[in-house]
mmCIF file of C-alpha atoms in Angstrom:
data_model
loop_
_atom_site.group_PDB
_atom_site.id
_atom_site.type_symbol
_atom_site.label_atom_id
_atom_site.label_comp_id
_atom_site.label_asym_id
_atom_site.label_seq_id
_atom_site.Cartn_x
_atom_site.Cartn_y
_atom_site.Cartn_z
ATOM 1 C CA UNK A 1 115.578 105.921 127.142
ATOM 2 C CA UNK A 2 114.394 103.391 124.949
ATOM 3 C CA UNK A 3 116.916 101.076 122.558
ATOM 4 C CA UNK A 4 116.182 101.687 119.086
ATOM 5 C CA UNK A 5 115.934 98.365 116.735
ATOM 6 C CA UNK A 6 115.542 99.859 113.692
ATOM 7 C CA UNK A 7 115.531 103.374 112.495
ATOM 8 C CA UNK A 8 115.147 104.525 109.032
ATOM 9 C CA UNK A 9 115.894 108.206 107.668
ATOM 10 C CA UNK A 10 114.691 110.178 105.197
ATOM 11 C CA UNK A 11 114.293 106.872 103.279
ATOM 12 C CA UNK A 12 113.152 107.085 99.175
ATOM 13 C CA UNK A 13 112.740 104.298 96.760
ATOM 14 C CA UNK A 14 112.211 104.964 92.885
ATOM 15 C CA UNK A 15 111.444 102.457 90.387
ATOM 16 C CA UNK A 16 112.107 105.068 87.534
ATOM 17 C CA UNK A 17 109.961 107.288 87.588
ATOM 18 C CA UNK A 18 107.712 106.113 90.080
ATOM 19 C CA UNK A 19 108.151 107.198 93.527
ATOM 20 C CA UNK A 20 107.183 104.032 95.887
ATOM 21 C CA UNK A 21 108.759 104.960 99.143
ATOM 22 C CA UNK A 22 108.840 109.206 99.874
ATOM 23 C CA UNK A 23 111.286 110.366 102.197
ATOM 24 C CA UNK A 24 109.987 108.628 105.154
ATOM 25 C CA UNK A 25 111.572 108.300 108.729
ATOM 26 C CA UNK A 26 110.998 106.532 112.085
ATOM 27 C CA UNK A 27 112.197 104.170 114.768
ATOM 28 C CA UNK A 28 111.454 101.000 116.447
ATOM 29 C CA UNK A 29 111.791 100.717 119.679
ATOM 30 C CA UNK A 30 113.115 97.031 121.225
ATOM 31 C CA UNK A 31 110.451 95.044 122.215
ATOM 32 C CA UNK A 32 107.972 96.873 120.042
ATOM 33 C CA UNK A 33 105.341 95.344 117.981
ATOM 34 C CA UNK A 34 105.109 97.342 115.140
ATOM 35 C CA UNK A 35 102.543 97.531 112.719
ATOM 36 C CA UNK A 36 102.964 99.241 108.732
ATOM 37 C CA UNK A 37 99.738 99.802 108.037
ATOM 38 C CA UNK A 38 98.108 101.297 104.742
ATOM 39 C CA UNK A 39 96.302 100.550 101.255
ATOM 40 C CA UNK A 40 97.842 98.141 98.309
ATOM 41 C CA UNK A 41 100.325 100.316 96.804
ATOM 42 C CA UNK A 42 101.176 102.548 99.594
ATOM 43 C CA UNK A 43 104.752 101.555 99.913
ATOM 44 C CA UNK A 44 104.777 99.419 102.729
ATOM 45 C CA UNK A 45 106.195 96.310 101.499
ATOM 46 C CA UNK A 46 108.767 97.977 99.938
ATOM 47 C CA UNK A 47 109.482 99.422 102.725
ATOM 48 C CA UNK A 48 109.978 96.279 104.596
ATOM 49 C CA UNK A 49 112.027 94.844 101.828
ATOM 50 C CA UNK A 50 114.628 97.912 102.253
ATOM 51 C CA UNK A 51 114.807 96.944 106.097
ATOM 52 C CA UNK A 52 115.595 93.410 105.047
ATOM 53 C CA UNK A 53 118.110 93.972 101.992
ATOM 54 C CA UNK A 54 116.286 92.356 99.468
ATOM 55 C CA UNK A 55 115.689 95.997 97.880
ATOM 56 C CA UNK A 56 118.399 98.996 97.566
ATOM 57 C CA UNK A 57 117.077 102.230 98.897
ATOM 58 C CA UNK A 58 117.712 105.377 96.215
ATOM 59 C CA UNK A 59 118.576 107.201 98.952
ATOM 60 C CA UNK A 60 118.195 107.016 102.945
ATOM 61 C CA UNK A 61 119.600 105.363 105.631
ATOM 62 C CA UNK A 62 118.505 102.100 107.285
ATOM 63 C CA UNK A 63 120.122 100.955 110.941
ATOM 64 C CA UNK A 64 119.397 97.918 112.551
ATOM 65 C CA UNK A 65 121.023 97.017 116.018
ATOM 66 C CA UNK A 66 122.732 100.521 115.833
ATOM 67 C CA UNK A 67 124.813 98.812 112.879
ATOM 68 C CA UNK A 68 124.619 100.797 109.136
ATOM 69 C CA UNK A 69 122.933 98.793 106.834
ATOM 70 C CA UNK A 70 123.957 100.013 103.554
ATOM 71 C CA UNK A 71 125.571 97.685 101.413
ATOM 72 C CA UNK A 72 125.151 94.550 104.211
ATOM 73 C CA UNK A 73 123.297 91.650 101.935
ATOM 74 C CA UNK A 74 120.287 90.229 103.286
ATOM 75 C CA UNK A 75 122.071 86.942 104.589
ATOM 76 C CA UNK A 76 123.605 89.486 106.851
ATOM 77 C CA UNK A 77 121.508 91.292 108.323
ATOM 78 C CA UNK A 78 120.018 90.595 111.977
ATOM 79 C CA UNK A 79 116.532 90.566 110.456
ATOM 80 C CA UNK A 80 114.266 87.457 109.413
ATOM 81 C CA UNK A 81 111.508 87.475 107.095
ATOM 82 C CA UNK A 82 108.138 85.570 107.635
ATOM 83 C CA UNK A 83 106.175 85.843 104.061
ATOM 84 C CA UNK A 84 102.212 84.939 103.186
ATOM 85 C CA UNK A 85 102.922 82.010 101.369
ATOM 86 C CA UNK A 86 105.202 80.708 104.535
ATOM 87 C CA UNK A 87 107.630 79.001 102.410
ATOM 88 C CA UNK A 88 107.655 75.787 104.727
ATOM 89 C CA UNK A 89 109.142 72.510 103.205
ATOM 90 C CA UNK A 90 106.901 70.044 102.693
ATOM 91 C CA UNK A 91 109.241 67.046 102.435
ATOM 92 C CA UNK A 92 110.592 68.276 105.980
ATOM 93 C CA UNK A 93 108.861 67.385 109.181
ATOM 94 C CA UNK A 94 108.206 69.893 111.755
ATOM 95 C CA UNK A 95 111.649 69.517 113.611
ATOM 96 C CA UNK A 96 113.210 69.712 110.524
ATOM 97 C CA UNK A 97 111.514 72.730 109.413
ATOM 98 C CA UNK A 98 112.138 74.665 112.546
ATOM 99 C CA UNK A 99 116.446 73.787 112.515
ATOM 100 C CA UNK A 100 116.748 74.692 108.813
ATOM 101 C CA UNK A 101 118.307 77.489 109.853
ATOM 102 C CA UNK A 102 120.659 76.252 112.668
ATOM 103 C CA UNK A 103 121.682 73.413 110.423
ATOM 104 C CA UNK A 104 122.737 75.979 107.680
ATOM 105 C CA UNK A 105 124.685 77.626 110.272
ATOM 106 C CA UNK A 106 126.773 74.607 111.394
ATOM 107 C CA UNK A 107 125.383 74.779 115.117
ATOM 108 C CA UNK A 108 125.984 71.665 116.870
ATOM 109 C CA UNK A 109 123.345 68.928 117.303
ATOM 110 C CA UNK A 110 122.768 69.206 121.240
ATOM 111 C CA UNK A 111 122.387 72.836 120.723
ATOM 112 C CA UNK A 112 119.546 72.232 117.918
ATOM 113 C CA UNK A 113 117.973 69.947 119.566
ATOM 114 C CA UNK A 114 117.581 72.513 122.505
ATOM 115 C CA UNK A 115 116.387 75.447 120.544
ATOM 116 C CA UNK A 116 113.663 74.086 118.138
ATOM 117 C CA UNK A 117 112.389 72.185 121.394
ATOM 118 C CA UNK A 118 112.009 75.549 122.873
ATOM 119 C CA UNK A 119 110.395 77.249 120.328
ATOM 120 C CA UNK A 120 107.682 74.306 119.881
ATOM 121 C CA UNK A 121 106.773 75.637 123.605
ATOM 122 C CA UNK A 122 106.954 79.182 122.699
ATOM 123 C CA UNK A 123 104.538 78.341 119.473
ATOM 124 C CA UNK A 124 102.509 76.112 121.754
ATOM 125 C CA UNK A 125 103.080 73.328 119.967
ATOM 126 C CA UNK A 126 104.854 71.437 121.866
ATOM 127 C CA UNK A 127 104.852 67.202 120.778
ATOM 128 C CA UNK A 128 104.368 68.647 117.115
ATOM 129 C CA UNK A 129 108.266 68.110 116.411
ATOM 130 C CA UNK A 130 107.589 64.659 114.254
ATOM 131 C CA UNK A 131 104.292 65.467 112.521
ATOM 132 C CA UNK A 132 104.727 66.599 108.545
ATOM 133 C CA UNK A 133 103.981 69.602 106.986
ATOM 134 C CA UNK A 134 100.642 68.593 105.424
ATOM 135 C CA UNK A 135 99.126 67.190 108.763
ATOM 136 C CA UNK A 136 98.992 70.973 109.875
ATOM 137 C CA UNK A 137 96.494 73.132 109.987
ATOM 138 C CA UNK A 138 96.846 76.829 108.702
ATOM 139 C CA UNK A 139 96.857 78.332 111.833
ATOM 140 C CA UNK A 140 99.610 75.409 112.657
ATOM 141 C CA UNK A 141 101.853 76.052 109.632
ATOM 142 C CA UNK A 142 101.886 80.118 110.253
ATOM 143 C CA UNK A 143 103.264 79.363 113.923
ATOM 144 C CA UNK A 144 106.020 76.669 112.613
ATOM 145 C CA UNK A 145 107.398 79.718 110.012
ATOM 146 C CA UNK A 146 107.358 81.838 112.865
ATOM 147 C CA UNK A 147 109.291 79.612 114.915
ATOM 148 C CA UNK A 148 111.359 79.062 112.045
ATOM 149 C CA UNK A 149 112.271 82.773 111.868
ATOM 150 C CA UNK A 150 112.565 83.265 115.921
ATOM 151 C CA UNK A 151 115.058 80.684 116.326
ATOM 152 C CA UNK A 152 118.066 81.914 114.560
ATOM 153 C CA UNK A 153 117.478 85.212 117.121
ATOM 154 C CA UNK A 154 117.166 87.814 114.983
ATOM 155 C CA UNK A 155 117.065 91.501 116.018
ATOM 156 C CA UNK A 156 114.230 91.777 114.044
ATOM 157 C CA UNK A 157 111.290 89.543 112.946
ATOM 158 C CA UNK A 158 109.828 90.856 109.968
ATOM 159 C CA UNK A 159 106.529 89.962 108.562
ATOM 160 C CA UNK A 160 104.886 90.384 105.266
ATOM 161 C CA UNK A 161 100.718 90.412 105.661
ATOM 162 C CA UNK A 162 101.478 87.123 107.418
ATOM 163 C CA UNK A 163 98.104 86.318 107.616
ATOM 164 C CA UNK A 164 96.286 87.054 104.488
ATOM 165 C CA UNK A 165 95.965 83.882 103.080
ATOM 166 C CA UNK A 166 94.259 82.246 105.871
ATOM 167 C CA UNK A 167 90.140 82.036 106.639
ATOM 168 C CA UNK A 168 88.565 85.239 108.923
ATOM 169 C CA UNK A 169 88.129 83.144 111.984
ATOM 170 C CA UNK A 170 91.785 81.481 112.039
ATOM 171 C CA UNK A 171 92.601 85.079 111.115
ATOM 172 C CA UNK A 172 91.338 85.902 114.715
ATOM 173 C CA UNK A 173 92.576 83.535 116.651
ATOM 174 C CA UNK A 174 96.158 84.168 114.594
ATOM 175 C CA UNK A 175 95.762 87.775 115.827
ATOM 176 C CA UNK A 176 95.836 86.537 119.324
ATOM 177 C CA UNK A 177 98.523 83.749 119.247
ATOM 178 C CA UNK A 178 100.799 86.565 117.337
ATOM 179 C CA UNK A 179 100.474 88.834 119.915
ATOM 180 C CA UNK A 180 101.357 86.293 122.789
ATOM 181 C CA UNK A 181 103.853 84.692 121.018
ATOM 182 C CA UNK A 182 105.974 88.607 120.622
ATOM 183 C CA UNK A 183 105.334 89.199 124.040
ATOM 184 C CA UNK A 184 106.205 85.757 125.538
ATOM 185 C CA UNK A 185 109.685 86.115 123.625
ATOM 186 C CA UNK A 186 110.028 89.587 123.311
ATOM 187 C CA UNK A 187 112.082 89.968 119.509
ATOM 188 C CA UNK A 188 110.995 93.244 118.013
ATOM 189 C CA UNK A 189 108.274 93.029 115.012
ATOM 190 C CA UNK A 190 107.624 94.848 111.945
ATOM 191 C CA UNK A 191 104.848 93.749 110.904
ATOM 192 C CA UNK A 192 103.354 94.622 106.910
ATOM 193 C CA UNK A 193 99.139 94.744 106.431
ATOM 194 C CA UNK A 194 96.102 96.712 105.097
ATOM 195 C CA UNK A 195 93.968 95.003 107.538
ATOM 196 C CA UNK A 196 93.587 97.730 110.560
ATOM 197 C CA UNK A 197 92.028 94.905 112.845
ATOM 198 C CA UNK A 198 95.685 93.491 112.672
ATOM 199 C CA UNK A 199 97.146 96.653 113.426
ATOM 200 C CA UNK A 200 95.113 97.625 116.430
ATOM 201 C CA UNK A 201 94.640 94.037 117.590
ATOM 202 C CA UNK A 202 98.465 93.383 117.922
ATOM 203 C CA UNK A 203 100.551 96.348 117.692
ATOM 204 C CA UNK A 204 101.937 98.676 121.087
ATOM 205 C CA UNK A 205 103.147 101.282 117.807
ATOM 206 C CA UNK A 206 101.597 101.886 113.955
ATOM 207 C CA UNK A 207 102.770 103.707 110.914
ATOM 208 C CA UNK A 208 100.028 104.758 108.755
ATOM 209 C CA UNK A 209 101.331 105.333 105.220
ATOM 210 C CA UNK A 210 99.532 106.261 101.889
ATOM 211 C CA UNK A 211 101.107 106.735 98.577
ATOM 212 C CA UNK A 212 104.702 106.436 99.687
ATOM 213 C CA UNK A 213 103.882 108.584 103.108
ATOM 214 C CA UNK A 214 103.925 108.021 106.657
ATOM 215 C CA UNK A 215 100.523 110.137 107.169
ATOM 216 C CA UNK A 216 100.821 109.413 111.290
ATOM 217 C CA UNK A 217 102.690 107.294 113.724
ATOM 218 C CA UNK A 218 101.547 106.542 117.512
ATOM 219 C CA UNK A 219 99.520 103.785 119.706
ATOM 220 C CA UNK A 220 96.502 102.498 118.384
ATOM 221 C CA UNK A 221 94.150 104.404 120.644
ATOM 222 C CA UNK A 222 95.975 107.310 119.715
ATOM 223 C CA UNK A 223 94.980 106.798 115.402
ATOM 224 C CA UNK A 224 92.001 105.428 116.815
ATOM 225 C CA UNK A 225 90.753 108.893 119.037
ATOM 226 C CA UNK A 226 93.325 111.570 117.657
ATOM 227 C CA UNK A 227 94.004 110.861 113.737
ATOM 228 C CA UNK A 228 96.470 113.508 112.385
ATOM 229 C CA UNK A 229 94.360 113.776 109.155
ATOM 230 C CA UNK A 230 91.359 113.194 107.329
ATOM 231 C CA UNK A 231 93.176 110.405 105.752
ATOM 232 C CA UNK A 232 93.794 108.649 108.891
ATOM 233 C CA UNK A 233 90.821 108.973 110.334
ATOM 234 C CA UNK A 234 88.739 107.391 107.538
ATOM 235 C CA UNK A 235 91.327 104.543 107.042
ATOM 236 C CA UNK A 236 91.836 103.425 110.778
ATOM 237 C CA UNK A 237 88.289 102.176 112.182
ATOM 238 C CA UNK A 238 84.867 103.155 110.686
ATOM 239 C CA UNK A 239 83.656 106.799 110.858
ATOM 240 C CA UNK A 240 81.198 109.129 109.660
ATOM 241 C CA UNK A 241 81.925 111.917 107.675
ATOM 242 C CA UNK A 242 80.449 115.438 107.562
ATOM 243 C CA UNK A 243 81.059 118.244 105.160
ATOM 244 C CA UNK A 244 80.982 121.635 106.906
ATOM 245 C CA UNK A 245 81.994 125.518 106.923
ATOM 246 C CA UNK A 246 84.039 126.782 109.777
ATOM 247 C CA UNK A 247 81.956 129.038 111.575
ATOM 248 C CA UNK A 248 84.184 129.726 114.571
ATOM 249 C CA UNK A 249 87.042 128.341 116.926
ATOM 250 C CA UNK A 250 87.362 128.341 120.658
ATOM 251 C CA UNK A 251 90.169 127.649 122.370
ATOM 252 C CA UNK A 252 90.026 123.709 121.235
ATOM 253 C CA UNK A 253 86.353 123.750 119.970
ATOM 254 C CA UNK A 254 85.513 123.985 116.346
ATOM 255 C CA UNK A 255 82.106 124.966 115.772
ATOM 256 C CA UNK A 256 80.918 124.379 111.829
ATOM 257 C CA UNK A 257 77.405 124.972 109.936
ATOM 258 C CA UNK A 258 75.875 122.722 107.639
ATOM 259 C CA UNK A 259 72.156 123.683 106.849
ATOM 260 C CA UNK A 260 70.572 124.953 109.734
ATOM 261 C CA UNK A 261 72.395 122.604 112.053
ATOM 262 C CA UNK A 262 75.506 123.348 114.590
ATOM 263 C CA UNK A 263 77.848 121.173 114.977
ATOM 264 C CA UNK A 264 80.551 120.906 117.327
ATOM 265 C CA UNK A 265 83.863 118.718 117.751
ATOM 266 C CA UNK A 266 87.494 118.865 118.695
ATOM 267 C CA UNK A 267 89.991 121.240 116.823
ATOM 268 C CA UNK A 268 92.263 119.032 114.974
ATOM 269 C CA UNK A 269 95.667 120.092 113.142
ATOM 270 C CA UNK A 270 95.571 122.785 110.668
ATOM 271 C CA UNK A 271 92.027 124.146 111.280
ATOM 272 C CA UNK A 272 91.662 127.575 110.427
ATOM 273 C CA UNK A 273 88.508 130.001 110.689
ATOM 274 C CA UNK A 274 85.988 130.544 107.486
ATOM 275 C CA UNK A 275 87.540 127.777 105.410
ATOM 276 C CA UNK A 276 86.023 124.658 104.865
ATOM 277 C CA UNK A 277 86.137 121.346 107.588
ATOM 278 C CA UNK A 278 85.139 117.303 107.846
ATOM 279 C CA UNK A 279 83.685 116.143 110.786
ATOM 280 C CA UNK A 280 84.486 113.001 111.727
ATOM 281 C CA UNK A 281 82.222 110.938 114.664
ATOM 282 C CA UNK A 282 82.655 107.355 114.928
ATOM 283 C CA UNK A 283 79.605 105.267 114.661
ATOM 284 C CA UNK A 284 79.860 103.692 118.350
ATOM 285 C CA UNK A 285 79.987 106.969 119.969
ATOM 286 C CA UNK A 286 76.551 108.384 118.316
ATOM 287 C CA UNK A 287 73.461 107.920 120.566
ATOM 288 C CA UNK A 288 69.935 106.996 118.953
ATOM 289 C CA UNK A 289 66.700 107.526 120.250
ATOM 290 C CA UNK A 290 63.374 107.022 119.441
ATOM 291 C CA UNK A 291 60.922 110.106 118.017
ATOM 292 C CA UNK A 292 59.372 110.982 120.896
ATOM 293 C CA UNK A 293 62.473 110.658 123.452
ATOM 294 C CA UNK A 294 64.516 113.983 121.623
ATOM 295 C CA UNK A 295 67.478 114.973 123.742
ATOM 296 C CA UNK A 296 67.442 118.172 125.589
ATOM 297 C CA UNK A 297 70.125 119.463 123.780
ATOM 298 C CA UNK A 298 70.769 122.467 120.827
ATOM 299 C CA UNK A 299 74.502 121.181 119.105
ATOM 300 C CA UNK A 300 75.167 117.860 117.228
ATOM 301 C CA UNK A 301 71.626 116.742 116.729
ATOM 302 C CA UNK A 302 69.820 115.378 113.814
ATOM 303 C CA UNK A 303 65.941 114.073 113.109
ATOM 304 C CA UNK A 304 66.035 110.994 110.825
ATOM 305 C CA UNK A 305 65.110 107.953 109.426
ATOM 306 C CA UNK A 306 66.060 104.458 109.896
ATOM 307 C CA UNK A 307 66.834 103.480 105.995
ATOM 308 C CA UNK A 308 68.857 100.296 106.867
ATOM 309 C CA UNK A 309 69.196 98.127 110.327
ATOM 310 C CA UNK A 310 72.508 95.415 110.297
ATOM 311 C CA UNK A 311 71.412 93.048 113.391
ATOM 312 C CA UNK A 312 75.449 91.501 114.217
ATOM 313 C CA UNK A 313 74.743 89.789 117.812
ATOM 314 C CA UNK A 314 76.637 92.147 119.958
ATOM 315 C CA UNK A 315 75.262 94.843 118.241
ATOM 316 C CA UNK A 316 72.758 96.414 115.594
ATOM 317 C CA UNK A 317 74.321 99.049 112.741
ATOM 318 C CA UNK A 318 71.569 101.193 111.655
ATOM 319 C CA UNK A 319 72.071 103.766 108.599
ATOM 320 C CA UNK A 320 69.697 106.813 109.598
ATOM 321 C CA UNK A 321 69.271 109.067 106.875
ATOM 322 C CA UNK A 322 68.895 112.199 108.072
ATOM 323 C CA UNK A 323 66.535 115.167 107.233
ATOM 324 C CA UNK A 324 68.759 117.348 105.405
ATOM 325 C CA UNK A 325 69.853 114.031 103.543
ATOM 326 C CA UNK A 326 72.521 113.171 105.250
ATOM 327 C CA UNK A 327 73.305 109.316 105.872
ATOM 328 C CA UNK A 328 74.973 108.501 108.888
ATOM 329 C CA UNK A 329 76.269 104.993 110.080
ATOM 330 C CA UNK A 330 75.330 104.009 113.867
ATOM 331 C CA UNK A 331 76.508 101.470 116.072
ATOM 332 C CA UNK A 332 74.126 100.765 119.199
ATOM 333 C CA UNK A 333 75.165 97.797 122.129
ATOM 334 C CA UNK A 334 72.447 95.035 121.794
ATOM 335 C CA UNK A 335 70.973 95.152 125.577
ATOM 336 C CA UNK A 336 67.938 94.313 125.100
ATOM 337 C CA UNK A 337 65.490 93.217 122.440
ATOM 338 C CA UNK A 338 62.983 95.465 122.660
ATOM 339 C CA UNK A 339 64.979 98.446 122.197
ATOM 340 C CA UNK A 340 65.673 97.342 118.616
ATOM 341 C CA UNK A 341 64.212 99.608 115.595
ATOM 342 C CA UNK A 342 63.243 99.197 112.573
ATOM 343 C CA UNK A 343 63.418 100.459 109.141
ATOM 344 C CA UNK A 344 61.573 103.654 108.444
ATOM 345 C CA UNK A 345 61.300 104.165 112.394
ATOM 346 C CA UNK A 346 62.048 108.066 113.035
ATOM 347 C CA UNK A 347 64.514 108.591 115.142
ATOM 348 C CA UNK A 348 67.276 111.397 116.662
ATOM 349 C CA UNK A 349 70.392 110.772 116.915
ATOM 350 C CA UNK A 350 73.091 112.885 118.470
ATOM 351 C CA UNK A 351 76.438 112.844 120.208
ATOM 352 C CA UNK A 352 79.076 114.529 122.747
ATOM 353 C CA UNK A 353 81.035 116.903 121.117
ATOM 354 C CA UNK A 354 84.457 115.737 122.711
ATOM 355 C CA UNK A 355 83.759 112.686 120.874
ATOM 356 C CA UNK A 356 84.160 114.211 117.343
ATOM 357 C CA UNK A 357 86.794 115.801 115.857
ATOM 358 C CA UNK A 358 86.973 118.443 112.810
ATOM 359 C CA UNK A 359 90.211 118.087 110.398
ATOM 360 C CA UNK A 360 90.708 120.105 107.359
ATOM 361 C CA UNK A 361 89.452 118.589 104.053
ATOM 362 C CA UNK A 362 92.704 115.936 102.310
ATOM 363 C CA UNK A 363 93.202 115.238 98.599
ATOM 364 C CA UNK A 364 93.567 111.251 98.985
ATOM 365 C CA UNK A 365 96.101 110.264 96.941
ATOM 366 C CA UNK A 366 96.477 106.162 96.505
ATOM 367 C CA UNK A 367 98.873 104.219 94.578
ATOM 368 C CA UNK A 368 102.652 104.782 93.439
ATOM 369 C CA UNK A 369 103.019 108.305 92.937
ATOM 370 C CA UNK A 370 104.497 109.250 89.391
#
């Protein structure tokens, strides 16, 4: 059985009358990377900021190490907190940066010396220990507040949408060096973002939340291929979605109507005969062919039009519209050049029905509820 890190239960925050945080519960496993992951507004940063102290719950429980945490002041706590705007001092070299910390604690020289040396290896950055703040890159400066954090050896790292304020392709490469720099020393992460490539890119666990709720927790493939509800599975990756009546349910197959098409996915949670569905199929797993190559097959099949075509390198995102209006998002694998379309090209497209699955219809709420 796992060690739990952190668990939270039945945890609410109110900021009079707004509800921020509703009645939300889970556990972190040691070792885990684990992702928060939801819209601005949703709750998770405050969230995080109960886990670290800096915020009183109205009501819950928060445990960290097994240890109670209510009434234990942030300074107290076996968590660290790694914010956007880093908070590195700039009159401080990197060495300097890195002890803060251990100095504050009294720890003895040999034994500081020792530590922030490591951690320049673990941030792969090692010979960096002289160099000031303003001779480092973004990328650079995010890894020295990380280090900063890791070597007082907290139970918990904590980090608030560390990477927001840097450019898409440090972004990336952050992703990465995040990931090996959790696994390489092995201190439990909660990590705080709306950006889902974070999430799935780095995280072994993710909370979804949405207006103060956890909507799902589990492994990205899991959000990815089984979301628990039509919120879910239009915030976590791209997907298509299509309105539908229930027309009948077998054993784990839903089969709706729309027009005179059939359509046929996975039964998801809370599906019920006659009432009314979403079908969600991702745009990766739909397959497009040209007019005159039509599948041999009677279920998830539409004739269309190519209305848009997105050429990305790797691959081409076409928007077919189909002909009972529909517009549908695809995603084809760029093999070869001359199996490229273009606009106003007919086409079919169609897809395996174990690919898509039907949830019932969800009122999206956003925001701090009142």
């Amino acid at each position: 059985m796992s060690e739990v890190d952190v668990k939270v239960e039945n945890l609410v925050k109110r900021f009079g009358s707004k509800i921020a945080v509703n009645n939300i519960s889970f556990e972190v496993n040691k070792g885990d990377f684990f992702s928060v992951l939801g819209p601005s507004g949703c709750g998770k940063t405050t969230t995080l900021r109960m886990i670290s102290g800096f915020e009183a719950p109205t009501s819950g429980k928060i445990w960290v190490g097994g240890e109670p945490m209510e009434g234990v002041p942030p300074h107290k706590r076996k968590t660290n907190l790694v914010f956007q705007n880093l908070a590195l001092f700039p009159m401080m070299n990197v060495f300097d940066n890195i002890a803060f910390g251990l100095v504050m604690r009294g720890e003895p020289k040999k034994k500081i010396r020792e530590e922030v040396f490591h951690m320049l290896e673990v941030i792969n950055l090692p010979g960096y220990e002289n160099k000031r703040i303003n001779q480092l890159s973004g990328g650079e400066k995010q890894r020295v507040a990380i280090a900063r954090a890791l070597v007082l050896h907290p139970t918990v790292l904590l980090l608030d949408e560390p990477l927001g304020a840097l450019d898409l392709k440090l972004r990336e490469h952050m992703k990465i060096e995040l990931k090996k720099i959790q696994a390489r020393i092995g201190t439990t992460f909660i990590y705080i973002t709306h950006d889902q490539g974070e999430a799935l890119v780095m995280s072994n666990k993710i909370a979804v939340m949405n207006a103060g709720k956890i909507q799902q927790i589990g492994s990205p493939d899991d959000l990815y291929y089984d979301p628990a509800n039509s919120f879910v599975a239009q915030f976590v990756g791209e997907n298509n979605l299509i309105e539908g009546k229930i027309a009948d349910i077998s054993g784990d197959e839903v089969i709706m109507e729309i027009d005179k098409y059939k359509l046929v996915g996975r039964k998801g949670k809370g599906i019920n005969k006659g009432g009314k569905a979403n079908l969600f199929i991702r745009p990766e797993m739909i397959h497009l062919y040209m007019e005159k190559e039509k599948p041999d097959v009677k279920i998830n099949i539409f004739s269309g039009v190519v209305r848009s075509v997105i050429f990305e390198g790797q691959v081409t995102r076409y928007e077919v519209e189909t002909d009972n209006g529909l517009n549908i998002d695809v995603s084809v694998p760029n093999i070869s050049k001359a199996n490229l379309q273009k606009v106003e090209s007919k086409v079919w497209i169609a897809w395996d029905k174990e690919n898509a699955i039907v949830l019932p219809p969800q009122k999206i709420e956003s925001g701090i509820l009142e």
